[in-house]
Short mmCIF file of C-alpha atoms in Angstrom, two decimals:
data_model
loop_
_atom_site.label_atom_id
_atom_site.label_comp_id
_atom_site.label_asym_id
_atom_site.label_seq_id
_atom_site.Cartn_x
_atom_site.Cartn_y
_atom_site.Cartn_z
CA MET R 1 -58.95 121.94 -19.51
CA SER R 2 -59.17 122.68 -16.11
CA ALA R 3 -56.76 125.12 -14.90
CA ARG R 4 -56.19 122.65 -11.68
CA PRO R 5 -55.74 119.42 -13.66
CA LEU R 6 -54.29 117.68 -10.74
CA ALA R 7 -57.11 118.29 -8.17
CA GLY R 8 -58.09 115.29 -6.61
CA LEU R 9 -54.29 113.80 -6.31
CA ARG R 10 -53.17 113.43 -2.74
CA ILE R 11 -49.33 113.40 -2.10
CA LEU R 12 -47.48 112.64 1.14
CA SER R 13 -43.89 114.18 0.98
CA ALA R 14 -41.34 113.83 3.60
CA GLU R 15 -38.87 116.68 2.18
CA GLN R 16 -36.54 119.34 2.65
CA MET R 17 -34.69 122.22 1.09
CA ILE R 18 -35.16 122.65 -2.61
CA SER R 19 -35.06 119.50 -4.95
CA LEU R 20 -38.21 117.66 -3.99
CA PRO R 21 -39.93 120.75 -2.57
CA HIS R 22 -39.75 122.51 -5.66
CA ALA R 23 -41.30 119.47 -7.38
CA THR R 24 -44.13 119.07 -5.09
CA GLN R 25 -44.93 122.78 -5.10
CA LEU R 26 -45.61 122.56 -8.97
CA LEU R 27 -47.59 119.83 -8.20
CA SER R 28 -49.66 121.67 -5.58
CA LEU R 29 -50.06 124.83 -7.74
CA LEU R 30 -51.50 122.27 -10.53
CA GLY R 31 -54.38 121.28 -8.20
CA ALA R 32 -52.73 118.44 -6.16
CA ASP R 33 -53.35 118.05 -2.42
CA VAL R 34 -49.79 117.92 -0.98
CA LEU R 35 -49.21 116.88 2.74
CA LYS R 36 -45.65 118.03 3.68
CA VAL R 37 -44.08 116.09 6.58
CA GLU R 38 -41.47 117.95 8.70
CA PRO R 39 -39.51 117.25 11.84
CA LEU R 40 -41.02 119.06 14.99
CA SER R 41 -38.42 121.82 14.60
CA GLY R 42 -39.29 122.32 11.08
CA GLU R 43 -37.13 121.23 7.87
CA ALA R 44 -33.82 122.80 7.06
CA GLY R 45 -35.06 125.20 4.50
CA ARG R 46 -37.29 127.19 7.18
CA HIS R 47 -33.87 128.19 8.78
CA GLY R 48 -31.86 129.22 5.96
CA ARG R 49 -30.99 132.82 4.78
CA PRO R 50 -32.19 135.35 4.15
CA MET R 51 -35.29 135.30 6.34
CA VAL R 52 -38.72 136.31 5.50
CA VAL R 53 -40.82 137.76 8.64
CA ASP R 54 -44.49 137.21 8.27
CA GLU R 55 -47.40 139.09 10.17
CA SER R 56 -47.05 137.13 13.68
CA GLY R 57 -43.17 138.08 13.48
CA THR R 58 -42.41 134.56 12.73
CA GLU R 59 -39.02 134.15 10.72
CA THR R 60 -39.03 131.77 7.79
CA GLY R 61 -36.22 130.94 5.20
CA SER R 62 -36.70 132.23 1.80
CA THR R 63 -35.86 128.84 0.46
CA PHE R 64 -38.80 127.52 2.11
CA VAL R 65 -41.07 130.45 1.23
CA ARG R 66 -40.25 130.15 -2.49
CA ASN R 67 -40.79 126.17 -2.71
CA ASN R 68 -43.71 125.61 -0.62
CA LEU R 69 -46.76 127.32 -1.86
CA GLY R 70 -50.24 125.95 -1.38
CA LYS R 71 -48.93 122.94 0.72
CA SER R 72 -50.47 121.56 4.01
CA THR R 73 -47.88 120.62 6.56
CA ILE R 74 -47.74 118.40 9.57
CA SER R 75 -44.70 118.17 12.04
CA LEU R 76 -44.30 114.54 12.87
CA ASP R 77 -41.24 112.83 14.86
CA LEU R 78 -40.17 110.05 12.26
CA LYS R 79 -37.78 108.56 14.62
CA SER R 80 -40.46 107.57 16.80
CA GLU R 81 -42.37 104.36 16.49
CA ARG R 82 -45.65 106.06 16.77
CA GLY R 83 -44.49 108.82 14.24
CA ARG R 84 -43.46 106.21 11.99
CA ASP R 85 -47.12 104.52 12.23
CA LEU R 86 -48.94 107.71 11.58
CA PHE R 87 -46.61 108.25 8.60
CA LEU R 88 -47.40 104.88 7.38
CA ASP R 89 -51.38 105.32 8.09
CA LEU R 90 -51.29 108.53 6.13
CA ALA R 91 -49.38 106.74 3.34
CA GLY R 92 -52.41 104.43 3.07
CA GLN R 93 -54.61 107.46 2.12
CA VAL R 94 -52.63 109.00 -0.65
CA ASP R 95 -51.82 108.48 -4.41
CA ALA R 96 -48.17 109.28 -3.87
CA VAL R 97 -45.19 109.31 -1.29
CA ALA R 98 -42.30 111.07 -1.87
CA GLU R 99 -38.91 111.64 -0.05
CA ASN R 100 -35.56 113.17 -0.56
CA PHE R 101 -33.39 111.63 2.25
CA ARG R 102 -29.98 110.48 1.60
CA PRO R 103 -30.11 106.92 0.48
CA GLY R 104 -31.25 104.28 3.26
CA VAL R 105 -32.48 106.88 5.56
CA ALA R 106 -36.08 106.51 4.63
CA GLU R 107 -35.59 102.75 5.08
CA LYS R 108 -33.86 103.17 8.60
CA LEU R 109 -36.98 105.27 9.71
CA GLY R 110 -39.39 102.41 8.36
CA ILE R 111 -40.84 104.65 5.63
CA GLY R 112 -39.05 103.19 2.59
CA PHE R 113 -40.66 102.04 -0.57
CA GLU R 114 -41.29 98.60 0.42
CA ALA R 115 -42.83 99.50 3.84
CA VAL R 116 -45.04 101.91 2.06
CA ARG R 117 -46.01 99.28 -0.59
CA LEU R 118 -46.89 96.98 2.23
CA ARG R 119 -49.52 99.67 3.19
CA ASN R 120 -50.48 100.90 0.01
CA PRO R 121 -49.67 98.51 -3.04
CA SER R 122 -50.76 101.18 -5.72
CA ALA R 123 -49.00 104.23 -4.26
CA ILE R 124 -46.33 105.74 -6.39
CA TYR R 125 -43.05 106.25 -4.29
CA VAL R 126 -40.58 109.00 -5.49
CA SER R 127 -37.36 109.27 -4.18
CA VAL R 128 -35.03 112.21 -4.92
CA SER R 129 -31.25 111.94 -3.87
CA GLY R 130 -27.74 113.03 -4.92
CA PHE R 131 -26.77 109.78 -6.83
CA GLY R 132 -29.90 107.73 -6.56
CA ASN R 133 -31.13 105.10 -4.26
CA ARG R 134 -30.79 101.86 -6.43
CA SER R 135 -28.85 99.28 -4.84
CA ASP R 136 -28.72 96.83 -7.67
CA PRO R 137 -26.34 98.23 -8.98
CA PRO R 138 -25.48 100.79 -6.77
CA SER R 139 -23.75 104.07 -7.54
CA PRO R 140 -20.47 104.21 -5.92
CA TYR R 141 -21.28 107.59 -4.82
CA ARG R 142 -24.75 106.42 -3.18
CA GLU R 143 -23.86 107.54 0.33
CA ARG R 144 -22.55 110.60 -0.29
CA ALA R 145 -24.32 113.95 0.39
CA ALA R 146 -25.11 116.33 -2.35
CA TYR R 147 -26.17 119.85 -2.95
CA ALA R 148 -26.93 121.85 -6.26
CA PRO R 149 -23.47 123.05 -6.88
CA VAL R 150 -21.87 119.49 -6.46
CA VAL R 151 -23.90 117.89 -9.03
CA GLU R 152 -23.64 120.89 -11.41
CA GLY R 153 -19.93 120.75 -11.33
CA MET R 154 -19.71 116.91 -11.62
CA ALA R 155 -22.18 117.04 -14.74
CA GLY R 156 -19.81 119.57 -16.23
CA LEU R 157 -22.06 122.52 -16.25
CA TYR R 158 -19.33 124.79 -15.08
CA GLU R 159 -17.11 123.97 -18.10
CA TYR R 160 -19.25 126.08 -20.25
CA ALA R 161 -18.14 129.18 -18.70
CA ARG R 162 -14.41 128.18 -17.82
CA GLU R 163 -11.59 130.76 -18.62
CA ASN R 164 -8.43 128.90 -18.92
CA ASP R 165 -7.38 128.08 -15.32
CA ALA R 166 -9.86 130.48 -13.37
CA PRO R 167 -12.00 128.66 -10.76
CA PRO R 168 -15.19 127.70 -11.86
CA ARG R 169 -18.23 130.04 -10.79
CA LEU R 170 -20.49 128.04 -8.70
CA ALA R 171 -24.15 128.19 -8.84
CA SER R 172 -23.90 130.10 -12.13
CA ALA R 173 -27.37 129.01 -13.01
CA GLY R 174 -29.15 129.54 -9.60
CA ALA R 175 -30.23 126.33 -8.08
CA LEU R 176 -30.57 124.39 -11.38
CA GLY R 177 -29.04 121.30 -9.78
CA ASP R 178 -31.98 121.21 -7.31
CA THR R 179 -34.90 122.53 -9.60
CA GLY R 180 -33.97 120.39 -12.51
CA PRO R 181 -34.18 117.15 -10.72
CA GLY R 182 -37.26 118.38 -9.17
CA LEU R 183 -38.92 118.57 -12.48
CA TYR R 184 -37.59 115.01 -13.52
CA ALA R 185 -39.28 113.84 -10.34
CA VAL R 186 -42.55 115.48 -11.47
CA ILE R 187 -42.20 113.80 -15.17
CA GLY R 188 -41.39 110.55 -13.28
CA LEU R 189 -44.58 110.68 -10.92
CA LEU R 190 -47.06 111.69 -13.70
CA SER R 191 -45.59 108.88 -15.83
CA ALA R 192 -45.90 106.29 -13.12
CA LEU R 193 -49.59 107.47 -12.38
CA HIS R 194 -50.50 106.90 -16.21
CA GLU R 195 -48.88 103.56 -15.99
CA ARG R 196 -50.90 102.73 -12.77
CA ALA R 197 -53.98 103.57 -14.62
CA ARG R 198 -53.51 100.51 -16.60
CA THR R 199 -51.95 98.17 -14.34
CA GLY R 200 -53.30 99.34 -10.99
CA GLN R 201 -49.70 98.98 -9.46
CA GLY R 202 -47.39 101.36 -7.83
CA CYS R 203 -43.81 101.89 -8.37
CA HIS R 204 -40.57 103.31 -7.12
CA VAL R 205 -39.50 106.40 -9.16
CA ASP R 206 -35.71 107.07 -8.42
CA VAL R 207 -34.44 110.26 -9.17
CA SER R 208 -30.75 111.07 -9.14
CA MET R 209 -29.51 114.77 -9.03
CA TYR R 210 -26.37 113.89 -10.80
CA ASP R 211 -28.12 111.75 -13.76
CA SER R 212 -30.61 114.85 -14.05
CA MET R 213 -27.71 117.36 -14.49
CA ILE R 214 -25.72 115.15 -16.73
CA ALA R 215 -28.90 114.95 -18.84
CA ILE R 216 -29.63 118.91 -18.76
CA ALA R 217 -25.81 119.81 -19.09
CA ASP R 218 -25.32 117.82 -22.37
CA VAL R 219 -21.26 117.92 -22.45
CA VAL R 220 -21.37 114.21 -23.08
CA HIS R 221 -22.83 114.75 -26.56
CA LEU R 222 -20.53 117.76 -27.04
CA ALA R 223 -17.25 115.88 -26.04
CA SER R 224 -18.51 112.75 -28.42
CA VAL R 225 -18.67 115.22 -31.31
CA GLY R 226 -15.23 116.84 -30.38
CA VAL R 227 -16.45 119.97 -28.84
CA ASP R 228 -15.20 121.56 -25.80
CA PRO R 229 -17.81 122.98 -23.65
CA SER R 230 -16.18 126.13 -22.96
CA ARG R 231 -15.95 126.80 -26.69
CA ALA R 232 -19.26 125.30 -27.66
CA THR R 233 -20.85 128.46 -28.89
CA ARG R 234 -17.59 129.66 -30.82
CA GLY R 235 -17.54 129.47 -34.61
CA ILE R 236 -21.19 128.87 -34.83
CA GLY R 237 -22.09 132.44 -35.74
CA ILE R 238 -23.05 135.64 -33.75
CA LEU R 239 -24.12 134.33 -30.34
CA ASP R 240 -23.04 136.88 -27.76
CA SER R 241 -24.03 139.89 -25.50
CA PHE R 242 -23.69 143.64 -26.68
CA ARG R 243 -23.49 146.65 -24.58
CA ALA R 244 -26.36 149.28 -24.64
CA ASP R 245 -26.90 152.70 -22.76
CA ASP R 246 -28.27 150.92 -19.68
CA GLY R 247 -26.76 147.43 -19.73
CA TRP R 248 -26.55 144.57 -22.12
CA PHE R 249 -28.81 142.56 -24.43
CA THR R 250 -28.08 139.21 -26.13
CA LEU R 251 -28.22 138.44 -29.70
CA GLU R 252 -28.01 135.16 -31.77
CA VAL R 253 -27.70 135.03 -35.36
CA VAL R 254 -26.65 131.54 -36.39
CA ARG R 255 -28.16 131.02 -39.79
CA GLU R 256 -27.14 132.60 -43.26
CA PRO R 257 -30.58 133.62 -44.41
CA HIS R 258 -30.77 135.78 -40.97
CA PHE R 259 -27.66 137.61 -41.77
CA PRO R 260 -28.96 140.34 -44.28
CA ARG R 261 -31.80 141.04 -41.57
CA PHE R 262 -28.99 141.41 -38.93
CA CYS R 263 -27.08 143.83 -41.22
CA ALA R 264 -30.04 145.98 -42.13
CA ALA R 265 -31.20 146.12 -38.43
CA VAL R 266 -27.93 147.51 -37.08
CA GLY R 267 -27.17 150.02 -39.99
CA HIS R 268 -24.54 148.05 -41.79
CA PRO R 269 -25.88 146.65 -45.23
CA GLU R 270 -22.24 146.61 -46.50
CA TRP R 271 -21.24 143.80 -44.26
CA GLU R 272 -23.49 141.57 -46.72
CA LYS R 273 -20.84 142.08 -49.37
CA ASP R 274 -17.72 141.84 -47.17
CA CYS R 275 -15.99 138.64 -47.94
CA ARG R 276 -14.74 138.36 -44.57
CA LEU R 277 -18.33 137.76 -43.42
CA ALA R 278 -19.45 135.72 -45.75
CA THR R 279 -19.71 132.54 -43.73
CA ARG R 280 -20.76 132.01 -40.29
CA SER R 281 -17.01 131.01 -39.08
CA GLY R 282 -16.24 134.62 -40.59
CA TRP R 283 -18.85 136.16 -38.38
CA ALA R 284 -17.41 134.45 -35.43
CA GLU R 285 -13.66 135.30 -36.50
CA HIS R 286 -14.46 139.07 -36.81
CA LEU R 287 -16.77 139.41 -34.07
CA GLU R 288 -14.60 141.50 -31.86
CA THR R 289 -12.79 143.29 -34.54
CA VAL R 290 -15.87 144.15 -36.93
CA ILE R 291 -19.25 143.14 -35.62
CA ARG R 292 -19.01 144.15 -31.76
CA PRO R 293 -17.77 147.69 -32.61
CA GLY R 294 -20.43 148.01 -35.12
CA VAL R 295 -23.22 146.77 -33.13
CA GLU R 296 -22.41 148.65 -30.03
CA ASP R 297 -21.89 151.93 -31.98
CA TRP R 298 -25.52 151.40 -33.17
CA ALA R 299 -26.85 150.56 -29.76
CA ARG R 300 -25.27 153.74 -28.29
CA GLY R 301 -28.20 155.90 -27.57
CA ARG R 302 -30.45 152.99 -27.02
CA THR R 303 -31.47 151.29 -23.98
CA LYS R 304 -31.14 147.42 -23.93
CA ASP R 305 -34.93 147.09 -24.40
CA GLU R 306 -34.97 149.36 -27.22
CA ALA R 307 -32.11 147.56 -29.08
CA SER R 308 -33.90 144.16 -28.58
CA ALA R 309 -37.23 145.66 -29.72
CA GLU R 310 -35.56 146.85 -32.87
CA LEU R 311 -33.73 143.80 -33.65
CA ALA R 312 -37.03 141.75 -33.00
CA ARG R 313 -38.64 144.04 -35.37
CA HIS R 314 -36.43 142.72 -38.14
CA GLY R 315 -37.01 139.12 -37.07
CA LEU R 316 -33.90 138.44 -35.21
CA ALA R 317 -33.63 136.67 -31.70
CA ALA R 318 -32.67 139.22 -29.26
CA GLY R 319 -33.41 140.11 -25.52
CA PRO R 320 -32.26 142.15 -22.29
CA VAL R 321 -30.13 140.83 -19.87
CA ASN R 322 -32.41 141.60 -17.09
CA THR R 323 -32.03 142.37 -13.43
CA PRO R 324 -34.32 141.11 -10.91
CA GLN R 325 -35.96 144.77 -10.84
CA ASP R 326 -36.16 144.52 -14.65
CA ILE R 327 -37.97 141.03 -14.38
CA MET R 328 -40.67 142.54 -12.23
CA ARG R 329 -41.24 145.45 -14.35
CA ASP R 330 -41.33 143.40 -17.58
CA PRO R 331 -44.80 143.70 -19.19
CA HIS R 332 -44.70 139.90 -20.23
CA VAL R 333 -44.14 139.06 -16.50
CA LEU R 334 -46.94 141.59 -15.42
CA GLU R 335 -49.31 140.40 -18.18
CA ARG R 336 -49.09 136.50 -17.59
CA GLY R 337 -49.14 136.86 -13.82
CA LEU R 338 -46.42 134.72 -13.18
CA VAL R 339 -45.06 136.34 -10.01
CA HIS R 340 -47.34 136.97 -7.10
CA ARG R 341 -46.39 139.51 -4.44
CA PHE R 342 -47.40 138.57 -0.99
CA GLU R 343 -48.13 141.60 1.34
CA ILE R 344 -46.81 141.10 4.85
CA GLU R 345 -49.75 143.14 6.73
CA GLY R 346 -48.49 145.61 9.49
CA ARG R 347 -44.90 145.37 8.42
CA GLU R 348 -45.11 147.42 5.34
CA THR R 349 -43.20 144.88 3.48
CA SER R 350 -43.65 142.15 0.91
CA VAL R 351 -42.10 138.93 -0.72
CA ASP R 352 -42.34 137.99 -4.36
CA VAL R 353 -42.82 134.41 -5.28
CA VAL R 354 -42.91 132.79 -8.84
CA GLY R 355 -45.89 130.59 -9.42
CA SER R 356 -46.60 127.88 -12.06
CA PRO R 357 -45.28 128.66 -15.46
CA LEU R 358 -47.85 126.37 -16.96
CA TYR R 359 -51.01 127.72 -18.39
CA PHE R 360 -54.11 125.90 -19.68
CA SER R 361 -57.09 126.82 -21.80
CA GLU R 362 -59.36 127.41 -19.17
CA PRO R 363 -60.94 131.02 -19.40
CA THR R 364 -62.94 131.10 -16.00
CA ARG R 365 -59.97 131.21 -13.71
CA ASP R 366 -57.12 133.96 -13.60
CA HIS R 367 -53.58 132.63 -13.40
CA ASP R 368 -52.57 134.68 -10.43
CA VAL R 369 -51.80 132.35 -7.71
CA ALA R 370 -53.69 134.40 -5.32
CA ASP R 371 -56.89 133.64 -6.89
CA GLU R 372 -56.75 129.89 -6.59
CA GLY R 373 -59.13 128.21 -4.37
CA ASP R 374 -60.29 130.26 -1.04
CA GLY R 375 -57.19 132.18 -0.79
CA PRO R 376 -53.48 132.71 -1.48
CA PRO R 377 -51.75 129.22 -1.63
CA ARG R 378 -48.76 130.82 0.47
CA TRP R 379 -46.23 128.91 2.40
CA PRO R 380 -47.57 127.19 5.39
CA GLY R 381 -46.74 127.51 8.84
CA LEU R 382 -44.82 124.79 10.94
CA GLY R 383 -47.44 121.93 11.66
CA GLY R 384 -50.40 124.15 10.72
CA GLN R 385 -52.41 121.33 9.74
CA THR R 386 -51.55 118.75 11.95
CA GLY R 387 -54.75 118.54 13.82
CA ARG R 388 -56.83 118.84 10.88
CA VAL R 389 -55.19 115.98 9.18
CA LEU R 390 -54.92 113.69 11.71
CA GLU R 391 -58.65 114.26 12.49
CA GLY R 392 -59.91 114.31 8.91
CA TRP R 393 -57.71 111.76 7.27
CA LEU R 394 -57.09 109.23 10.17
CA GLY R 395 -59.98 109.82 12.44
CA LEU R 396 -58.06 110.83 15.55
CA SER R 397 -60.04 112.81 18.22
CA PRO R 398 -58.95 116.02 19.60
CA LYS R 399 -58.06 114.27 22.76
CA GLU R 400 -55.95 111.84 20.91
CA ILE R 401 -54.10 114.42 19.02
CA GLU R 402 -53.27 116.46 21.93
CA THR R 403 -51.88 113.37 23.68
CA LEU R 404 -49.52 112.89 20.54
CA ARG R 405 -48.51 116.74 21.08
CA LYS R 406 -47.73 116.16 24.84
CA GLU R 407 -45.64 112.93 24.21
CA GLY R 408 -43.73 115.02 21.61
CA ILE R 409 -44.80 112.77 18.54
CA VAL R 410 -46.55 115.56 16.35
CA GLY R 411 -46.37 119.31 16.76
#
């Protein structure tokens, strides 16, 4: 199978920040030709902090850098009639159109699903928003703005780590409320493309960040079986973190056949015959009084990696609690080429960006994202491909493009 299975797929995306850019970046790394549409001043992610400074001295927000590898970009005034027409002309040249405006904004701009369908009936149209674009029936929250922490909290994700009446810890899972919906958008798009191969017709894929997080957090199922999410892991066995000399490691022992291995691994074979530890509920009940002291005494003199490796040698599931620096040194990460370092020439600095975590049985290509195509698929400069796209896709002359620039239609 090709390492770029989506080669030949064209996607036009009016996107900003993380949720949809994360989705289209994955599609780009899988070979799709993604054309990102931005305002003349650049999308919001370009201006977030912290900033990355490139060779020319241009500052770009790290949110943009880490979610836009390999894309082309055109800057376009969608509020102008000519800008709208150019967008629709481009929409006629692609397999899919995507947007993550608040519901109703794309329609107000004249680039919503119906407008695109008139121009390109076979195009797949993907919308990502906080609470969905459907108007029949509409969500009562349809018009609300949403960011990752909002939908994470609404979906119950923060209940897993709640301690009594302490305030929830926001963004405890990074930007999962953005990246999770982004992955559902990819699944929806690829499903619609598969269906189009049979019918020849496009459709509207509507992704709600809130829906996506309810599906991921899974508190609804827990509640239905009488489990408080904050206590979801209690009583099911040994599922916790333990201290080593240089940090922490996690360990999970939740099946009785694994308990003898665990006892042998940590040097406490007598636990096998301890009646207090005869059941999983007993392990949990005596975690703090018996098991934790024993495990952490065994781990004294070992690093978190050494402790994890020894437990793994006994067939147990364990791993270090890594810092970002640990991840960059991890032999697994280095071997699989998941993280790419972009060196900033002349500035003696670099920026690390995660590539695609998907691997295919294609032996002729290295997975390192820097080796795909003719050069590193790094993040694009603002409007960097405007001229090339308007000329190559729409047949505009250099003079026509220059006129559009002077009129403030394109950048």
